[in-house]
Coordinates of C-alpha atoms in Angstrom, one line a residue:
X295 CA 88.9 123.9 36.1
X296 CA 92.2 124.7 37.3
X297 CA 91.1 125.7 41.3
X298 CA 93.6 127.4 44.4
X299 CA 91.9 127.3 47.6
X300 CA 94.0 129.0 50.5
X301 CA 93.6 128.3 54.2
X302 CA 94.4 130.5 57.7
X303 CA 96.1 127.1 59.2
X304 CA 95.8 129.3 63.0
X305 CA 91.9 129.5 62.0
X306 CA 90.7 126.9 59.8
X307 CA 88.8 129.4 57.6
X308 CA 89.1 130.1 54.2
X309 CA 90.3 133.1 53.4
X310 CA 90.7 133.1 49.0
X311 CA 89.5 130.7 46.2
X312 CA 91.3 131.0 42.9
X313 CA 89.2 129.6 39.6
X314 CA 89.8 129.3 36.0
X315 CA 88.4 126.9 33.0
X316 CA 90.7 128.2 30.4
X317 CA 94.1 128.2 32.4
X318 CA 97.3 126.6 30.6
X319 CA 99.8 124.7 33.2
X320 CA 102.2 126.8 33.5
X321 CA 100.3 130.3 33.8
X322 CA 98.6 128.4 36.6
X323 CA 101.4 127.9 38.5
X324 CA 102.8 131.2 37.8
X325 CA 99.5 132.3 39.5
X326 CA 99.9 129.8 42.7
X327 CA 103.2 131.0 43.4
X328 CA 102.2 134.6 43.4
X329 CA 99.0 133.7 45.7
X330 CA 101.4 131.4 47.7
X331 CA 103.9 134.7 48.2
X332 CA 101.0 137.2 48.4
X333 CA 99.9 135.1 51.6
X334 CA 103.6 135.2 53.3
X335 CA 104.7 132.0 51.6
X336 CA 102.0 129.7 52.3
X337 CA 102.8 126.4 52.0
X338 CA 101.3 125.4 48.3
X339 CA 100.7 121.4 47.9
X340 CA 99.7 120.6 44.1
X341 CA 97.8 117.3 43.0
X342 CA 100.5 115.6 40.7
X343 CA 98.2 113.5 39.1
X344 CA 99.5 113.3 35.0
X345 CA 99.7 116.9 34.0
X346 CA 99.7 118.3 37.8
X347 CA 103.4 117.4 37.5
X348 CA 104.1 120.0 35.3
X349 CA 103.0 122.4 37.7
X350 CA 104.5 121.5 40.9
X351 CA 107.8 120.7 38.7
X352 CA 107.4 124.2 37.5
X353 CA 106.7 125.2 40.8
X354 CA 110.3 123.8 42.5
X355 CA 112.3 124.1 39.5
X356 CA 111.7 127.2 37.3
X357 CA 110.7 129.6 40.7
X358 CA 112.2 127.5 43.0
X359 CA 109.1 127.9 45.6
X360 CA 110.6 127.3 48.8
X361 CA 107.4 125.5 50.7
X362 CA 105.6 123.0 48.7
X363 CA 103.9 119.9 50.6
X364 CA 105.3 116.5 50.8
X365 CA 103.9 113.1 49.4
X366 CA 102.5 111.1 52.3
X367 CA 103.3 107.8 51.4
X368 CA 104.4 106.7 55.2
X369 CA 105.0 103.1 54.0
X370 CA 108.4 105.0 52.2
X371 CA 109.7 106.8 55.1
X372 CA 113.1 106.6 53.6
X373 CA 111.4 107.8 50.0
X374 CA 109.5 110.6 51.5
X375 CA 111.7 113.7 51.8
X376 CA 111.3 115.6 48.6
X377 CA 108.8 114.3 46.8
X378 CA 106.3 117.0 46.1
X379 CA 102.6 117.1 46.1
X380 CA 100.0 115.1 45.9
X381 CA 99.1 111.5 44.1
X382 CA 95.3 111.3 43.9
X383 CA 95.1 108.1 44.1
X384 CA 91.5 106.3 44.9
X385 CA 92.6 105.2 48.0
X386 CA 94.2 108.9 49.1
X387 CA 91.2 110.2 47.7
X388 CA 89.3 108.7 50.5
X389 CA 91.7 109.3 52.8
X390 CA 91.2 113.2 51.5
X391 CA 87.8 113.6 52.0
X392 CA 87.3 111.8 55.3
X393 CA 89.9 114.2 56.8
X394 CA 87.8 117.3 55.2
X395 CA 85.2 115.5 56.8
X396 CA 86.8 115.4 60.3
X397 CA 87.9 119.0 60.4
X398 CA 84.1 119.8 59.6
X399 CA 83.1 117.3 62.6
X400 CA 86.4 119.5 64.9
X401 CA 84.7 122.4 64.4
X402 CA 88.1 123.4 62.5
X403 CA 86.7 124.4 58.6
X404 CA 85.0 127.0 57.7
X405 CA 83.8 127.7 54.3
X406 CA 83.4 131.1 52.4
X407 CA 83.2 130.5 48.7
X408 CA 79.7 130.5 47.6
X409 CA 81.2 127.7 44.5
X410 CA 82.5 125.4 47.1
X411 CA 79.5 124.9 48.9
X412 CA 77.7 124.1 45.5
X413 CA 80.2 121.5 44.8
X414 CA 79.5 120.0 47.8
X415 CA 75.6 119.8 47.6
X416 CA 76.6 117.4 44.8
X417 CA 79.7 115.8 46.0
X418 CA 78.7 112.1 46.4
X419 CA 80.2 108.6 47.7
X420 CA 79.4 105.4 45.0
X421 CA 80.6 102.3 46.6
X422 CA 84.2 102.9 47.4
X423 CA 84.7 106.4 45.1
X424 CA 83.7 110.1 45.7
X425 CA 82.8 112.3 43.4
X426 CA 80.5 115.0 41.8
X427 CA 77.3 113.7 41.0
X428 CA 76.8 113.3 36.7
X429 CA 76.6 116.6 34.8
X430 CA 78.6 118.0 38.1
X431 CA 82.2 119.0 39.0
X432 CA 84.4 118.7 41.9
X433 CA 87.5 120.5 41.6
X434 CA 86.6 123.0 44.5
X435 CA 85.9 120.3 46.5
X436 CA 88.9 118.3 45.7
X437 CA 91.1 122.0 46.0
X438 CA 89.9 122.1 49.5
X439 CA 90.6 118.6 50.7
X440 CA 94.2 118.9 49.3
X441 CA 94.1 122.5 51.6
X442 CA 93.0 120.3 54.7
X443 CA 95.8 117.4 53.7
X444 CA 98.4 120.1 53.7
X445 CA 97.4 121.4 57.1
X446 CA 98.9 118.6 59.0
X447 CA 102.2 119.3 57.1
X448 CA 101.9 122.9 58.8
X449 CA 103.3 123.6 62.6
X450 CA 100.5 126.1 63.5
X451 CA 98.2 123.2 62.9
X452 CA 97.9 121.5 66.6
X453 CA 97.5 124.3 68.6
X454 CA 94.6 125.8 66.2
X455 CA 93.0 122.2 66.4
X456 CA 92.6 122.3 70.0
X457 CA 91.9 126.1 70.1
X458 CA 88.8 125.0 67.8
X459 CA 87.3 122.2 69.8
X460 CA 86.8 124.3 72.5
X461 CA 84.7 127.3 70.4
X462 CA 81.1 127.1 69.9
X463 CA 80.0 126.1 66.2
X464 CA 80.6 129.3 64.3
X465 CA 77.7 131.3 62.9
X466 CA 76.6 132.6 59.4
X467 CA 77.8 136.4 60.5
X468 CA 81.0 134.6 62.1
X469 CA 82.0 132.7 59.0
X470 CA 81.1 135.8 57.0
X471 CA 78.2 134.8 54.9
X472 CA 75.7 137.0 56.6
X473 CA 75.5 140.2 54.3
X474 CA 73.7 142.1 56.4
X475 CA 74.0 146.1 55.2
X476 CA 75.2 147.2 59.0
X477 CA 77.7 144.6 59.7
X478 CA 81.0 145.9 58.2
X479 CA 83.3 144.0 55.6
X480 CA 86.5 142.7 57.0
X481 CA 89.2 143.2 54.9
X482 CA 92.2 140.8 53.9
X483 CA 95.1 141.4 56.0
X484 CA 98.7 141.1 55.3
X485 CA 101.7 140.6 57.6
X486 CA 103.6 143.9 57.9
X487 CA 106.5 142.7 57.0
X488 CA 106.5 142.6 53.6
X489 CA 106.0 139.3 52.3
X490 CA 107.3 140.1 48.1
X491 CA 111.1 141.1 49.2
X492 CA 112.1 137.6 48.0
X493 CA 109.4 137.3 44.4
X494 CA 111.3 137.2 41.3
X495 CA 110.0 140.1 38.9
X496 CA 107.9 138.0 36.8
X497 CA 106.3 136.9 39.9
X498 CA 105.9 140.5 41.0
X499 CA 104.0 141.3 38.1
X500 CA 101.4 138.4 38.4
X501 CA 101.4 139.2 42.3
X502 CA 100.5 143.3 40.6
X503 CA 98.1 141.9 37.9
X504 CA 95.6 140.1 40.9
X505 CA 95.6 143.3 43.0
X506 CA 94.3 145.1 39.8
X507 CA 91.4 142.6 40.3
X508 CA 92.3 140.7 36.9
X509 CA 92.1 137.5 38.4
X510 CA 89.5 135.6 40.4
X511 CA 91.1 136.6 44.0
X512 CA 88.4 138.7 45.8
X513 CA 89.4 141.4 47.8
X514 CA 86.9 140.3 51.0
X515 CA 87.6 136.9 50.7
X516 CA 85.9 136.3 53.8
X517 CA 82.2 137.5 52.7
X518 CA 80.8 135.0 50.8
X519 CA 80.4 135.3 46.7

């Protein structure tokens, strides 16, 4: 499945999860870009692996996305400014899901799709590889370590870190997975200034198409579904 996971870097909680199985490449990064604009320009970092390139070339080249993450290949400092994304490599892929791991450990992450937290009951280490248990998937999983890799690439990231060590380990009703009838749903917020004044009209229209509730963006994010 073709997965967007988006992040509150200031809070470490989840705050959308974007899923389709039937998807093509470049409708799905038509759809990043407009989530990545819908959430003041977030900073959108694409696995590249094989066809993943067509999305984050489509991303740079056809909309001209201005925040996409870097590679981290710190052996190629000189190499590193503007390449794009991700290479899931094995190696990187261990090095993704022991930082997911570590934000969980800091207190940092907090979870609200109810199809991540499946994946994860059968996410599974054999040997030297992670993955999803046979007859299982992974790509939420994998959509949320590539959120947590991007973090570090963000400049909110340090002060929220040690803003989260120092908070007790969050609740069901704090991380919003208590549905209990008298607690009130908290809504999705916005930055008043208006985050669309620089979308290109095609965008605009996919950005229109998700707040008619076509696509798989919930409108309490934060609740748990």
């Amino acid at each position: 499945a073709s997965v967007g996971w988006v992040l509150d870097v200031t809070t470490g909680r989840q705050v959308a999860e974007w899923w389709s199985k039937d998807t093509e490449l470049e409708p799905f990064a038509d759809e990043m870009v407009a989530l990545g604009y819908w959430y003041n320009t977030a900073l959108l970092y694409p696995e590249i692996n094989s066809i993943g390139r067509v999305v984050m070339k489509r991303m740079r080249r056809v909309w001209k996305y201005p925040r996409v993450g870097l590679e981290e290949r710190w052996d190629e400092p000189t190499l590193k400014d503007g390449k794009y994304g991700f290479m899931m490599t094995e190696e990187l892929k261990e090095e993704l899901v022991r930082r997911m791991l570590w934000f969980v450990r800091e207190r940092y992450l907090a979870i609200a799709s109810d199809k991540t937290l499946s994946e994860l009951s059968t996410f599974e280490q054999d040997g030297e590889s992670f993955g999803a248990a046979a007859g299982s998937h992974d790509d939420c999983v994998i959509a949320a370590g590539l959120a947590c890799m991007a973090v570090q690439q963000t400049p909110k990231f340090y002060a929220s870190m040690t803003r989260a060590r120092h908070e007790p380990i969050p609740t069901a009703y704090d991380l919003g997975l208590s549905r209990a009838p008298d607690v009130p749903e908290p809504l999705a917020v916005v930055a008043s200034d208006d985050p669309f004044r620089e979308m290109p009209a095609e965008i605009r229209k996919v950005v229109e198409r998700a707040r008619s509730g076509t696509n798989v963006i919930p409108t309490n994010p934060i609740s748990g579904y």
